Tab-separated table of C-alpha atoms and ligand atoms in Angstrom:
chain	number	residue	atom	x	y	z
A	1	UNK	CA	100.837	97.776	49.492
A	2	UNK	CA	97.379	97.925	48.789
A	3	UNK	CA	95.027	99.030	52.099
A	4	UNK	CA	93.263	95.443	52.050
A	5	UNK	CA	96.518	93.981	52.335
A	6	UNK	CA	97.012	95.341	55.960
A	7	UNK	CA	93.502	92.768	56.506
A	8	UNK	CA	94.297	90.166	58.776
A	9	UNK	CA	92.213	87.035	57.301
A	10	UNK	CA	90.794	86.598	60.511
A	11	UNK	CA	89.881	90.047	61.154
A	12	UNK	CA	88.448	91.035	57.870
A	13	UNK	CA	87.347	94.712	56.475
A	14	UNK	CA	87.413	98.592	57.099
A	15	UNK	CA	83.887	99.184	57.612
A	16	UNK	CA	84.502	101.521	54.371
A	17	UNK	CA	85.082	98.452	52.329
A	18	UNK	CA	83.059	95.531	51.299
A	19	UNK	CA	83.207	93.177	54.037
A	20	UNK	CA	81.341	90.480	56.130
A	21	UNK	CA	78.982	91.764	59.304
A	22	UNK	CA	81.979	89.924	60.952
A	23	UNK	CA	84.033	92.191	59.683
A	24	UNK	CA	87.109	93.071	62.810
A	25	UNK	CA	89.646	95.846	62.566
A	26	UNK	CA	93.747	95.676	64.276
A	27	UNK	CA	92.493	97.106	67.828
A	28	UNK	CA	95.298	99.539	68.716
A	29	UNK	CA	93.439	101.297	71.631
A	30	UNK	CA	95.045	102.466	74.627
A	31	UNK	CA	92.175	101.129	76.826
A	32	UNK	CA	89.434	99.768	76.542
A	33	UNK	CA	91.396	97.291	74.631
A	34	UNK	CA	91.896	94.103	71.951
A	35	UNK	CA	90.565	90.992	73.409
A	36	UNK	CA	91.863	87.797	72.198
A	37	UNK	CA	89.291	85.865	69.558
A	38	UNK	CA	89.625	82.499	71.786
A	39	UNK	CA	88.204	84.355	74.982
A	40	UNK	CA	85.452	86.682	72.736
A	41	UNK	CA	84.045	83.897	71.118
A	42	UNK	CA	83.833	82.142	74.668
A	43	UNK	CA	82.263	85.373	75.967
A	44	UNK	CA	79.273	85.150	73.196
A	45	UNK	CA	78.616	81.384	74.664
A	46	UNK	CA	78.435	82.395	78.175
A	47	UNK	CA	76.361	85.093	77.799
A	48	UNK	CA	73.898	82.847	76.307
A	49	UNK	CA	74.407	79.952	78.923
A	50	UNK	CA	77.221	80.358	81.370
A	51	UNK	CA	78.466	76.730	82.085
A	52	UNK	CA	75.449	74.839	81.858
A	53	UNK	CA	73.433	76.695	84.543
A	54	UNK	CA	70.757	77.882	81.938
A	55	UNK	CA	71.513	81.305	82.921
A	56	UNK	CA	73.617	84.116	81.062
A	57	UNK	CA	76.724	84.974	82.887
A	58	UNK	CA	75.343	88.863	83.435
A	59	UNK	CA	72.400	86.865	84.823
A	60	UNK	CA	74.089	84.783	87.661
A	61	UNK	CA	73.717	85.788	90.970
A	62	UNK	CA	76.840	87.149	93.191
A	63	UNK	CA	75.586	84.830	96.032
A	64	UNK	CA	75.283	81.585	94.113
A	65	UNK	CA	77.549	78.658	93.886
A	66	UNK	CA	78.597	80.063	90.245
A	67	UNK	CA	79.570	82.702	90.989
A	68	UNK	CA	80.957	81.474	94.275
A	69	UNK	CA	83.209	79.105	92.254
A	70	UNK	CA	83.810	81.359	89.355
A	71	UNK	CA	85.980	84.142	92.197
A	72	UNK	CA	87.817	81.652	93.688
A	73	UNK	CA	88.815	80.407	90.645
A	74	UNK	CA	90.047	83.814	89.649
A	75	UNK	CA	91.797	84.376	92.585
A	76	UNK	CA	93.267	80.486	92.583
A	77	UNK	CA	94.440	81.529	88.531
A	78	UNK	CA	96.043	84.628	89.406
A	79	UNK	CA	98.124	83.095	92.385
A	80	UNK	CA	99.053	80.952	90.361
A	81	UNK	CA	100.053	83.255	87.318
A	82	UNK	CA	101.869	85.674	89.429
A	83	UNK	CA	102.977	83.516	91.724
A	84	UNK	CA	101.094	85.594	94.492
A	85	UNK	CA	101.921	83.954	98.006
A	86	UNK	CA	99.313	83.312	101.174
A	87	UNK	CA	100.114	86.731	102.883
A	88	UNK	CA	98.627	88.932	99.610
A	89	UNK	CA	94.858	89.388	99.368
A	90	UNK	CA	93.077	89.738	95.733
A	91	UNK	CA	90.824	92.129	95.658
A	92	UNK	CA	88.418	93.188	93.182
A	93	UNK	CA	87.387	96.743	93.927
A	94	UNK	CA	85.401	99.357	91.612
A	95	UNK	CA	86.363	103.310	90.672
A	96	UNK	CA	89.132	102.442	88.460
A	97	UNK	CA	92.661	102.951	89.048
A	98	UNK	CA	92.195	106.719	89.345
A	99	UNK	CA	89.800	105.642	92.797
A	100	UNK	CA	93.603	104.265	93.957
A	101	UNK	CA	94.408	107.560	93.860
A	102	UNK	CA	93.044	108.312	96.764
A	103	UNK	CA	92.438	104.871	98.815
A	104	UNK	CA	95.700	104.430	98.554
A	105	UNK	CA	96.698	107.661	100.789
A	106	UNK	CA	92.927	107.553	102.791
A	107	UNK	CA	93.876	104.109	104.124
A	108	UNK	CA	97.523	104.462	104.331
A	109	UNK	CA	98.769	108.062	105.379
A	110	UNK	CA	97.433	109.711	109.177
A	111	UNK	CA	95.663	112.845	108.553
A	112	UNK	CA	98.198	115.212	106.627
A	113	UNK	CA	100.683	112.704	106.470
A	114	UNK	CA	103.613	112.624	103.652
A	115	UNK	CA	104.041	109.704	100.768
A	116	UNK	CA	106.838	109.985	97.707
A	117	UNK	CA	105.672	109.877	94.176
A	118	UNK	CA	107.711	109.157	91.178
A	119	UNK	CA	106.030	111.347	88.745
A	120	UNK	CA	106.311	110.390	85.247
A	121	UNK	CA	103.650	111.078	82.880
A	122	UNK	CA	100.056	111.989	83.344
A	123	UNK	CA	98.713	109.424	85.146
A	124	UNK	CA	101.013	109.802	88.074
A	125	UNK	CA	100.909	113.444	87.886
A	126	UNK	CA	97.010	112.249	88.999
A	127	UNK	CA	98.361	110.439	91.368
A	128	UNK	CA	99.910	113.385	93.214
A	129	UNK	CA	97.164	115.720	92.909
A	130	UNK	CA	94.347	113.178	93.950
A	131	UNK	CA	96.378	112.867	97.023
A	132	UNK	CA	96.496	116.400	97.804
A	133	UNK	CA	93.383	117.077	97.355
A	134	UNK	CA	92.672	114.139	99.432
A	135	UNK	CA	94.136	116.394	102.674
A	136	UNK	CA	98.003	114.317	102.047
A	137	UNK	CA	101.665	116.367	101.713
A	138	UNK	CA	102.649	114.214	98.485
A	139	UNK	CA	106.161	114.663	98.039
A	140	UNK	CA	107.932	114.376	94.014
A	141	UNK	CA	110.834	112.285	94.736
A	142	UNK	CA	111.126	112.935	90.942
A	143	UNK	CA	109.365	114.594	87.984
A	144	UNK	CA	110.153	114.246	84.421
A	145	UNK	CA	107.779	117.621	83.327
A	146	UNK	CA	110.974	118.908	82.220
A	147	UNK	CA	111.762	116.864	79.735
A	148	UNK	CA	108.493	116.543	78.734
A	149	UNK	CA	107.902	112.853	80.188
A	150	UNK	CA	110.149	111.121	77.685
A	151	UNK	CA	112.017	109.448	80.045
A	152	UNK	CA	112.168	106.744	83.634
A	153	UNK	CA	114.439	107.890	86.246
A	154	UNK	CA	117.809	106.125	87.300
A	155	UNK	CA	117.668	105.219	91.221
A	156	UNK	CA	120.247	107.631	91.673
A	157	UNK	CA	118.141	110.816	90.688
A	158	UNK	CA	115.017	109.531	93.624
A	159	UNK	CA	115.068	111.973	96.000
A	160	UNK	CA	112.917	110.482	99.108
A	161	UNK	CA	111.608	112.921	101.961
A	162	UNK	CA	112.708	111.607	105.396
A	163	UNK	CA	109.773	109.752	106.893
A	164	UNK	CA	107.700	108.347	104.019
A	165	UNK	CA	104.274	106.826	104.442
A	166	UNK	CA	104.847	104.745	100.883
A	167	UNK	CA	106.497	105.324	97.814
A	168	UNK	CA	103.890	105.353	94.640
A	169	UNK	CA	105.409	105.092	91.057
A	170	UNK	CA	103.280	103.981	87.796
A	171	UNK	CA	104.688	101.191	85.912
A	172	UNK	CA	104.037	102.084	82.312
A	173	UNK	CA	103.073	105.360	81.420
A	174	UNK	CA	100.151	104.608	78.720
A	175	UNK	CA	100.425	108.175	77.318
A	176	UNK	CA	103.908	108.823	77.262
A	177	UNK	CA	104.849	105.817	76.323
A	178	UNK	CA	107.530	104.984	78.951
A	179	UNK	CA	108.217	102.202	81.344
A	180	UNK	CA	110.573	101.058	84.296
A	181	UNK	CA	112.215	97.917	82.993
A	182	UNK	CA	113.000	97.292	86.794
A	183	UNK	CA	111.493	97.831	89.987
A	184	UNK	CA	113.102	101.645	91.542
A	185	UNK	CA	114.952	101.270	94.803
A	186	UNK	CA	113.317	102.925	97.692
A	187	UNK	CA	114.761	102.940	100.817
A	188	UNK	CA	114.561	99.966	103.616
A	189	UNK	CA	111.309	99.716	105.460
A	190	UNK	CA	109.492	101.910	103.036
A	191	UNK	CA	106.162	100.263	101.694
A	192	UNK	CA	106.366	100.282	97.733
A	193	UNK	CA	102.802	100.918	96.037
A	194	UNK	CA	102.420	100.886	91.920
A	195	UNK	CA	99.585	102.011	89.490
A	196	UNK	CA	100.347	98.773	86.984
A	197	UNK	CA	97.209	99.639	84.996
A	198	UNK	CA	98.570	99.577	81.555
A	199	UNK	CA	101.408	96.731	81.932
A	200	UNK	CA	99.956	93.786	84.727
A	201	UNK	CA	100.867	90.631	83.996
A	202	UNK	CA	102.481	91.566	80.582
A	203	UNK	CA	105.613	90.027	82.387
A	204	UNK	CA	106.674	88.240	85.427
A	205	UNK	CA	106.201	90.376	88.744
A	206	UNK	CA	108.094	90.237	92.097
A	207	UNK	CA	105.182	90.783	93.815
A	208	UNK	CA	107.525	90.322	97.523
A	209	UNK	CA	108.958	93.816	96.536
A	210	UNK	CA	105.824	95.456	96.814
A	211	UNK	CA	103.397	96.133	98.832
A	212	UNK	CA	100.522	96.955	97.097
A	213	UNK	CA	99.958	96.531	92.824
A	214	UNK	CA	96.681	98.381	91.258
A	215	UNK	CA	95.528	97.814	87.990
A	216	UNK	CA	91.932	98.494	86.674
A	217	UNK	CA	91.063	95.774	84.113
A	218	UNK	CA	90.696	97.476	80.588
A	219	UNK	CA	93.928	96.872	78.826
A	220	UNK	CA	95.883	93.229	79.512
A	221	UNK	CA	93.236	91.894	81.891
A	222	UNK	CA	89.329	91.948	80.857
A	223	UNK	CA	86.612	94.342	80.301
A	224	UNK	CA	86.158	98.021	81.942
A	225	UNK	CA	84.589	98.192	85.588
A	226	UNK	CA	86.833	95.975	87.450
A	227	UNK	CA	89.813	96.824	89.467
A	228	UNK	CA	92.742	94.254	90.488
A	229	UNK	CA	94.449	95.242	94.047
A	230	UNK	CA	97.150	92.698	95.003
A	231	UNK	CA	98.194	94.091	98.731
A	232	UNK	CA	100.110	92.414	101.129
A	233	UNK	CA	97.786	91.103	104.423
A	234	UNK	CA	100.031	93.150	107.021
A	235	UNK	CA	99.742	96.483	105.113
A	236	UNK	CA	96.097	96.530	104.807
A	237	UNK	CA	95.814	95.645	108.687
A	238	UNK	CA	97.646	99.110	109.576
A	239	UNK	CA	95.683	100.665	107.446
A	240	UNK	CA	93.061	103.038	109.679
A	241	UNK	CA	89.708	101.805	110.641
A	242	UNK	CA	88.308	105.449	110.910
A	243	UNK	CA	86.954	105.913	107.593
A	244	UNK	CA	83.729	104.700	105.764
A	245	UNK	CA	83.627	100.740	105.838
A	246	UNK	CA	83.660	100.411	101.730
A	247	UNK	CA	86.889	102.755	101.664
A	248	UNK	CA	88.836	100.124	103.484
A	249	UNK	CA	90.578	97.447	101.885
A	250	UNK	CA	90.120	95.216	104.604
A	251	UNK	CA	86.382	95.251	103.972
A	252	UNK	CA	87.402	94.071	100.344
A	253	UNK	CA	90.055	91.843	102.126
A	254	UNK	CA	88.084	89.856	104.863
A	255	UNK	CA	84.256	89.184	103.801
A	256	UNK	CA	83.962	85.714	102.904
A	257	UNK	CA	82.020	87.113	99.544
A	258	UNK	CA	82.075	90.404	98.414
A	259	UNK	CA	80.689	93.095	100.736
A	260	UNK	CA	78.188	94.651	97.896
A	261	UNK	CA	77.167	93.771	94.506
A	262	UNK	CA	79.943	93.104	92.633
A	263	UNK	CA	80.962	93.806	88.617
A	264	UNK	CA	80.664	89.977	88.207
A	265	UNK	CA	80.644	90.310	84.618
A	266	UNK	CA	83.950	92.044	84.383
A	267	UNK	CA	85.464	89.662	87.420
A	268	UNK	CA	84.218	87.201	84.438
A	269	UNK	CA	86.539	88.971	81.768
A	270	UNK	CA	89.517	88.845	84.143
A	271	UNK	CA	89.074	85.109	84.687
A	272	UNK	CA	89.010	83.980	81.048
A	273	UNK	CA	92.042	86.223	80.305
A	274	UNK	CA	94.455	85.367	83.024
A	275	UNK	CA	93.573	81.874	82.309
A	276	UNK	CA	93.776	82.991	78.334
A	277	UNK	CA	97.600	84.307	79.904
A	278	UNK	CA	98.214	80.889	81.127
A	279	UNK	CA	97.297	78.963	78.261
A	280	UNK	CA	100.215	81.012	76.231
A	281	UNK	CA	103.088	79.836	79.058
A	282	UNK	CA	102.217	82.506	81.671
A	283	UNK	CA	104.250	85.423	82.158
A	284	UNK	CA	107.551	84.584	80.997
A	285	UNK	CA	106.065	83.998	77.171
A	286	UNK	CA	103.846	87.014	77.719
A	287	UNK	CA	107.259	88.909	78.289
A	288	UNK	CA	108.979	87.426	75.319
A	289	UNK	CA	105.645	87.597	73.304
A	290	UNK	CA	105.426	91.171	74.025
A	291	UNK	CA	109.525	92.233	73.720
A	292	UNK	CA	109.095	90.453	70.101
A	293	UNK	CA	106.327	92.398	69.417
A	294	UNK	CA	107.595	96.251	70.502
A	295	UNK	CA	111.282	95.003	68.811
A	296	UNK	CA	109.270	94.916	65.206
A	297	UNK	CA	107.639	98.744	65.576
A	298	UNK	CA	110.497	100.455	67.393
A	299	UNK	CA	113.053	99.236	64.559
A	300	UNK	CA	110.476	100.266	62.246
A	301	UNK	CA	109.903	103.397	63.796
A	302	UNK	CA	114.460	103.697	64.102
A	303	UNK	CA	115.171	102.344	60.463
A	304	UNK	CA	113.066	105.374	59.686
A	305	UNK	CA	114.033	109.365	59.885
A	306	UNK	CA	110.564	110.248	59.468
A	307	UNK	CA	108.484	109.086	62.234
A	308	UNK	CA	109.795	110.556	66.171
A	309	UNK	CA	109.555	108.189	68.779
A	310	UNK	CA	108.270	110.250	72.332
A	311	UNK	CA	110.336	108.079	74.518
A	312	UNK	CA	114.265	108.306	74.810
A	313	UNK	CA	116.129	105.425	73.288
A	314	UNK	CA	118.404	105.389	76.161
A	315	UNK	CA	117.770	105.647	79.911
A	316	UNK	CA	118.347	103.029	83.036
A	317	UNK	CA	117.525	99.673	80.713
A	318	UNK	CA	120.043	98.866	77.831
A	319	UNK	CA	117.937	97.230	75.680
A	320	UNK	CA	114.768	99.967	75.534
A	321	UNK	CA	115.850	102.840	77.587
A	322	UNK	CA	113.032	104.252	78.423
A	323	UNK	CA	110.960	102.800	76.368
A	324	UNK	CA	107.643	100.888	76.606
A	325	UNK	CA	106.546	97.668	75.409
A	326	UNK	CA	102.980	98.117	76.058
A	327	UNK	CA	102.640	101.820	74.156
A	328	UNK	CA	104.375	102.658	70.953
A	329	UNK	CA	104.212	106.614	71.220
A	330	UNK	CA	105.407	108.651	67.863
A	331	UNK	CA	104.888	111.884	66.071
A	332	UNK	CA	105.140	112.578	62.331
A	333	UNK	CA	106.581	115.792	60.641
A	334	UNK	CA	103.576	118.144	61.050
A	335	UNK	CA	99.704	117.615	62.643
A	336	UNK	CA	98.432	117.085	59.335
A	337	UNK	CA	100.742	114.292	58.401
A	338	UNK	CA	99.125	112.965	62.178
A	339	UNK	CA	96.156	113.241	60.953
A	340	UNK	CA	96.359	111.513	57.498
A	341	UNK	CA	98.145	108.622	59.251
A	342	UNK	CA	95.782	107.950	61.668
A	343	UNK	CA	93.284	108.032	58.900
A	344	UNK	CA	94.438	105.900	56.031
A	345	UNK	CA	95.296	103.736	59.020
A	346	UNK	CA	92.020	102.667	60.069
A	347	UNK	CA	91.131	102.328	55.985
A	348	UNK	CA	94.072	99.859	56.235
A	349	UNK	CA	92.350	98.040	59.434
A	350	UNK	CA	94.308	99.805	61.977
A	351	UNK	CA	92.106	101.382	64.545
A	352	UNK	CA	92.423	103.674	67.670
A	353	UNK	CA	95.808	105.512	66.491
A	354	UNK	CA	95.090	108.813	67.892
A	355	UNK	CA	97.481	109.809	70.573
A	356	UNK	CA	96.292	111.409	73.582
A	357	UNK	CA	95.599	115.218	73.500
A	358	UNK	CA	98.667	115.529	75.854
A	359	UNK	CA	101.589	114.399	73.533
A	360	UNK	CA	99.862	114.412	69.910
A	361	UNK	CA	100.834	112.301	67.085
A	362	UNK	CA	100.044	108.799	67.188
A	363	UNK	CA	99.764	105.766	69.653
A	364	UNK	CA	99.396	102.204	69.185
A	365	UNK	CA	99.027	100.212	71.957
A	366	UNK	CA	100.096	96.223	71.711
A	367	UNK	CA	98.799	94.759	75.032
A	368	UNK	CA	98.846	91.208	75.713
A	369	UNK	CA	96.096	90.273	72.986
A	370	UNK	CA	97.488	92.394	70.472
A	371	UNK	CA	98.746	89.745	67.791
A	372	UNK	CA	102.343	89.950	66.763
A	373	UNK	CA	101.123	89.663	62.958
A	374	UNK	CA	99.058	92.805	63.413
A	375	UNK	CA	102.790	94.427	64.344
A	376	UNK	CA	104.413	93.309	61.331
A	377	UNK	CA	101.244	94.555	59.290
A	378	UNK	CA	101.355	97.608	60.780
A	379	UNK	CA	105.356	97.887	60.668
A	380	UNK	CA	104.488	97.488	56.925
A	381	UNK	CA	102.492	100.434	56.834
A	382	UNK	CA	104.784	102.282	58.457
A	383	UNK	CA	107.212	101.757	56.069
A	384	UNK	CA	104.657	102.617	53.131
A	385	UNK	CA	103.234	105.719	54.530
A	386	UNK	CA	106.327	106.726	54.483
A	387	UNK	CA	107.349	105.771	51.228
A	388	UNK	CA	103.608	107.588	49.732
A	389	UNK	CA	104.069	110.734	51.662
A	390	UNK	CA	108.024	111.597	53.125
B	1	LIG	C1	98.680	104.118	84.045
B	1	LIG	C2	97.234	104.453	84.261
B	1	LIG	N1	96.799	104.763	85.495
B	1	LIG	C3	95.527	105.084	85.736
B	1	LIG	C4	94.589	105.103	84.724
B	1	LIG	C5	93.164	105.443	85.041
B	1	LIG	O1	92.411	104.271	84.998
B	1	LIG	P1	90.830	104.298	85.186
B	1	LIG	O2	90.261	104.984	83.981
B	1	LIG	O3	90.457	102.852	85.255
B	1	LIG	O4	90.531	105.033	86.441
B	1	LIG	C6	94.978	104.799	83.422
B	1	LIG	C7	94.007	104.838	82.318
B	1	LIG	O5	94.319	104.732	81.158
B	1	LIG	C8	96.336	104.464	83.186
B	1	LIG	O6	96.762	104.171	81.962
């Protein structure tokens, strides 16, 4: 296969080839991530002149009517999306998901109080330490460091403490590539929190079973500088009223408009994608766009003795052990061989390979906007990298 041939028609030219000032590469990024082409092109109107009011959207004020009707209509979409009932606020907070880190315990834990993490790959190994540092006890009611992240933990293997303020697990671990394919049991009464920042809304969510669901924007929901908290009305209540006003998510809960300026342009972003989610059958067709789409690399990847997949095959889920759908993790033979990959990649139109410095190798990440023809394209190069160089 020729290197052109990996060229989407839509999406065409390696900036190292002749090709259009249009020219678009496969975005394969871990985060900031692929946008669909509906929602960009909609994004070059509105910056121009957002619905008519003659203004550009990063021009609208946060205490006008447009942007007045623009949040409620995000909120209204993503109630509706997720099916989020009455007793959940939306919030829209700033600091990322790694701010969670500590709100999460500031708000929720009394001074040097205890909460169980599920620690599974780097991001939740964050978790733990932000909330020490913070002045918490975190307790690991598991830790996969042994076995170098590769794989999600049965229920049986949680080990709880005795008196837990919350339980804190991360959905999809973006580096690792690893996910929970169901929600872990923790026991009765204790309030469930998760870091969903690199798998939100890429499939239906019980969101009764939680208590409260992070998720900074910059992979299935928008642009970078927005963060999504879905928290449950009677948990952010007891949460304490003794620290600064802006660390509390009732502040965030309760104003009738935000409390300070807000990152309207990225609220913006969320809007157009969860209604961009809705337009494609919600979450149910996100979940079987998205299983269709991991199915074509990880049979590529297992038809194939030459590229290493980080995540175990098997695990608690039958169908992709502990694998995830959102973050196709794999080494080659040797660093080199990483290296040439990722590099005739991107001269085939495949962009952001690298994997992070923790596990090596390579990483392509197939959020929600990621188009299912870009897999098979890239399945194809898979299969002819292999054939050029094994
Ligand atoms: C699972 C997970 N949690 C937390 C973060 C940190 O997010 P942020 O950079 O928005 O703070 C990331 C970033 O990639 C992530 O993938």
């Amino acid at each position: 296969m020729s290197p052109s041939a990996a060229r989407p028609a839509s999406q065409p030219g390696p900036p190292d080839q002749p090709s259009s000032p249009d020219a678009r590469l496969y975005n394969l990024c871990a985060g900031p991530s692929v946008f669909p082409d509906e929602v960009l092109q909609q994004i070059r109107e509105d910056l121009w002149n957002y619905r008519g009011t003659g203004l550009g959207i990063m021009e609208i004020s946060h205490r006008g009517p447009a942007f007045d009707e623009l949040l409620a209509d995000t909120q209204a979409a993503i109630r509706r999306l997720a099916k989020i009932p009455d007793d959940y606020s939306i919030l829209f907070m700033t600091g990322g998901s790694t701010a969670q880190n500590f709100l999460v315990p500031l708000n929720m834990l009394p001074p040097g109080g205890t909460a169980d993490y599920i620690e599974t790959g780097y991001w939740s190994q964050r978790s733990v330490e932000d909330c020490r540092q913070a002045g918490y006890a975190p307790h690991r009611a598991f830790s996969g460091r042994d076995t170098q992240f590769r794989r999600i933990p049965a229920d049986s293997e949680l080990r709880f403490s005795s008196r837990p303020g919350y339980v804190h697990y991360t959905s999809n671990n973006t580096i690792y590539g690893t996910q929970f394919h169901r929600i872990p049991r923790v026991p009765e009464g204790v309030p469930l929190v998760c870091d969903a920042c690199s798998d939100i809304f890429s499939r239906p969510i019980d969101i009764s079973r939680y208590d409260l669901v992070y998720a900074s924007a910059q992979k299935n929901l928008g642009v970078t500088g927005v963060t999504l908290v879905i928290a449950r009305n009677e948990f952010i209540e007891r949460g304490r009223t003794d620290i600064p006003r802006m660390l509390q998510y009732r502040t965030f809960a309760r104003e009738e408009s935000p409390p300070n300026t807000p990152p309207h342009f990225s609220i913006y972003t969320v809007n157009l994608m969860v209604h961009w989610i809705l337009r494609q059958g919600g979450l149910e067709a996100m979940a079987a766009r998205n299983a269709e789409k991991a199915r074509i690399l990880y049979d590529a990847l297992d038809a194939s003795g030459f590229y290493r997949p980080h995540a175990d095959r098997t695990g608690p889920d039958a169908v992709w052990g502990s694998r995830s759908l959102m973050n196709v993790v794999f080494r080659l033979p040797t660093e080199q061989l990483d290296d040439l990959f990722v590099r005739e990649a991107r001269q085939a139109g495949f962009d952001q390979l690298r994997g992070h410095r923790a596990t090596g190798g390579v990483r392509a990440s197939i959020y929600n906007a990621f188009p299912k023809d870009g897999c098979t394209e890239f399945a194809r190069f898979l299969v002819d990298f292999e054939r050029r160089h094994a």
